Amino acid sequence: WDYLLKEFDSIACVSKACASHFKNHYPEIGHKFSTIYNMFDIDTIKLKSQEPCEYVVDNKIVNIISIARQENGDKQMQRVPHVCKILKERGVDNIHWYLAGDGPDMEGNIALSKELGVSEMLTFCGNLSNPFSLLKQCDFLVLTSRIESFGMVLKEAHALGKPVVAMMYPSLPEIVTDSVNGVIA
């Protein structure tokens, strides 16, 4: 890509953190990088959240959702069963965690949840054509990723008035203000 980037007049990145990274990596063409955030159709997200959902959450407990590809490299979805085990060991049993999304590590994460004895606390939903109706029912969203170019799912959760928890990565402060509209772990 190095030889191609020099030929572009302008290069748009999805976050200021990405643009900064590229400017540092390619200082000779740093002036070409800018940030253009993805656009979100808030009205459509809200409308889709009103559609029927195949999952009905128990409103008497805390319902958590993670929406991501089931991939344990960057997305770190294997963290969820481990967190559930810690919570269970601490006597926290009034939660249920929905994992929306499929991917190469889904079967392994299901097996891990059984191995750790927390499968009753988790629902592996697989790929949902409309995750917004489930997101609306949950109390908050957790993004387990170790890195994201931006983190669109956080903005989608905010569109539905849901707080978020996310692990720190470079562009996260462009979306989340700690203890205001979410928690940065």
XYZ file of C-alpha atoms in Angstrom:
185
model
C 0.000 0.000 0.000
C 2.866 2.369 0.619
C 3.477 3.043 -3.056
C -0.262 3.535 -3.748
C -1.003 5.991 -0.951
C 1.314 8.598 -2.435
C -0.835 8.675 -5.585
C -4.048 9.697 -3.785
C -5.026 13.357 -3.527
C -6.815 12.840 -0.223
C -7.320 9.949 2.187
C -10.274 9.838 4.577
C -10.041 7.897 7.831
C -12.976 6.856 10.037
C -11.551 8.395 13.226
C -9.080 11.033 14.346
C -7.030 8.275 15.979
C -6.704 6.444 12.643
C -5.793 9.651 10.833
C -3.172 10.429 13.475
C -1.720 6.936 13.171
C -1.419 7.260 9.391
C 0.059 10.767 9.650
C 2.727 9.401 12.000
C 3.391 6.379 9.807
C 3.518 8.392 6.571
C 4.785 11.861 7.583
C 5.743 12.774 4.019
C 2.059 12.593 2.986
C 0.515 13.413 6.357
C -1.324 16.401 4.900
C -3.449 14.036 2.793
C -5.134 12.355 5.785
C -8.390 13.651 7.224
C -11.273 12.283 9.276
C -14.765 11.682 8.007
C -16.937 9.863 10.535
C -19.386 7.221 9.389
C -22.918 8.524 9.156
C -25.596 6.910 11.290
C -29.244 6.809 10.342
C -30.600 7.337 13.847
C -34.240 7.247 12.697
C -33.758 3.831 11.076
C -31.952 2.468 14.151
C -34.844 3.628 16.358
C -37.440 2.271 13.931
C -35.711 -1.130 13.730
C -35.512 -1.269 17.514
C -39.334 -1.298 17.569
C -39.548 -4.449 15.447
C -40.346 -7.797 17.101
C -37.373 -9.602 18.594
C -36.890 -13.343 18.756
C -35.388 -12.921 22.220
C -37.384 -11.742 25.204
C -35.237 -10.537 28.061
C -36.087 -10.915 31.739
C -36.548 -7.356 33.009
C -36.004 -8.510 36.599
C -32.290 -9.006 35.966
C -29.480 -7.027 34.344
C -29.275 -7.745 30.625
C -26.002 -7.107 28.802
C -25.363 -7.314 25.079
C -22.230 -7.534 22.977
C -22.591 -7.169 19.218
C -19.512 -8.282 17.340
C -17.997 -10.939 15.172
C -17.196 -14.013 17.282
C -13.465 -13.651 16.815
C -11.014 -13.848 19.667
C -8.093 -11.962 18.103
C -9.140 -8.316 17.870
C -12.731 -8.719 19.090
C -11.710 -10.682 22.223
C -15.126 -12.338 22.604
C -13.646 -15.097 24.777
C -13.509 -12.481 27.546
C -17.257 -12.762 28.077
C -17.365 -16.311 29.524
C -14.376 -15.469 31.738
C -16.102 -12.321 33.066
C -19.262 -14.343 33.708
C -17.219 -16.878 35.686
C -15.743 -14.111 37.847
C -19.191 -12.623 38.430
C -20.638 -16.026 39.305
C -17.784 -16.696 41.754
C -18.569 -13.335 43.404
C -22.221 -14.292 43.807
C -23.560 -12.120 41.017
C -26.222 -14.270 39.419
C -28.790 -11.677 38.376
C -27.368 -11.041 34.891
C -27.785 -12.440 31.423
C -25.423 -11.647 28.570
C -26.441 -11.823 24.912
C -23.740 -12.228 22.274
C -25.021 -11.178 18.857
C -22.800 -12.129 15.947
C -21.244 -15.229 14.509
C -17.739 -15.995 13.402
C -14.860 -18.448 13.467
C -14.612 -18.655 17.270
C -18.313 -18.973 18.115
C -18.295 -22.742 18.693
C -15.140 -22.461 20.787
C -16.680 -19.678 22.895
C -19.820 -21.766 23.425
C -17.623 -24.675 24.536
C -15.641 -22.334 26.808
C -18.850 -21.101 28.465
C -19.827 -24.721 29.211
C -16.323 -25.556 30.460
C -16.394 -22.558 32.813
C -19.912 -23.434 34.009
C -21.538 -20.190 32.879
C -23.549 -21.243 29.825
C -26.815 -20.489 31.662
C -25.740 -16.836 31.920
C -25.124 -16.511 28.172
C -27.125 -16.615 24.978
C -25.133 -16.954 21.777
C -27.525 -15.420 19.267
C -25.464 -15.867 16.123
C -25.887 -13.390 13.304
C -28.962 -11.192 13.745
C -30.351 -9.307 10.774
C -31.678 -6.731 13.248
C -29.731 -6.536 16.526
C -31.416 -3.241 17.474
C -34.605 -4.834 18.842
C -32.496 -6.899 21.256
C -30.155 -4.007 22.048
C -33.153 -1.870 23.015
C -34.255 -4.476 25.573
C -30.829 -4.741 27.214
C -29.529 -2.467 29.960
C -26.156 -1.724 28.379
C -23.693 -2.803 25.712
C -20.170 -4.113 26.257
C -17.570 -3.867 23.505
C -14.816 -6.371 24.260
C -12.511 -5.411 21.373
C -8.874 -4.662 22.030
C -8.792 -2.395 18.957
C -11.323 -0.729 16.661
C -10.915 1.829 13.904
C -13.928 3.577 15.431
C -16.520 1.352 17.128
C -19.811 1.986 15.330
C -21.793 -0.297 17.643
C -21.136 2.166 20.480
C -22.780 4.992 18.525
C -25.693 2.682 17.679
C -26.153 1.894 21.387
C -26.058 5.603 22.217
C -28.734 6.214 19.550
C -31.009 3.993 21.636
C -30.031 5.688 24.881
C -27.930 2.768 26.086
C -24.741 3.260 28.075
C -21.675 1.319 27.026
C -18.612 -0.313 28.516
C -15.534 -0.627 26.330
C -11.880 -1.464 26.762
C -9.561 1.449 25.986
C -8.360 1.761 22.410
C -7.094 4.891 20.593
C -10.357 6.162 19.044
C -12.619 5.308 22.007
C -12.445 8.801 23.585
C -13.952 10.151 20.349
C -17.145 8.248 21.266
C -17.204 7.660 25.023
C -16.699 10.144 27.818
C -15.876 8.025 30.865
C -18.669 8.016 33.456
C -20.851 10.270 31.250
C -22.138 8.128 28.394
C -20.312 4.966 29.292
C -17.390 3.430 31.106
C -13.892 3.091 29.706
C -12.249 0.003 31.163
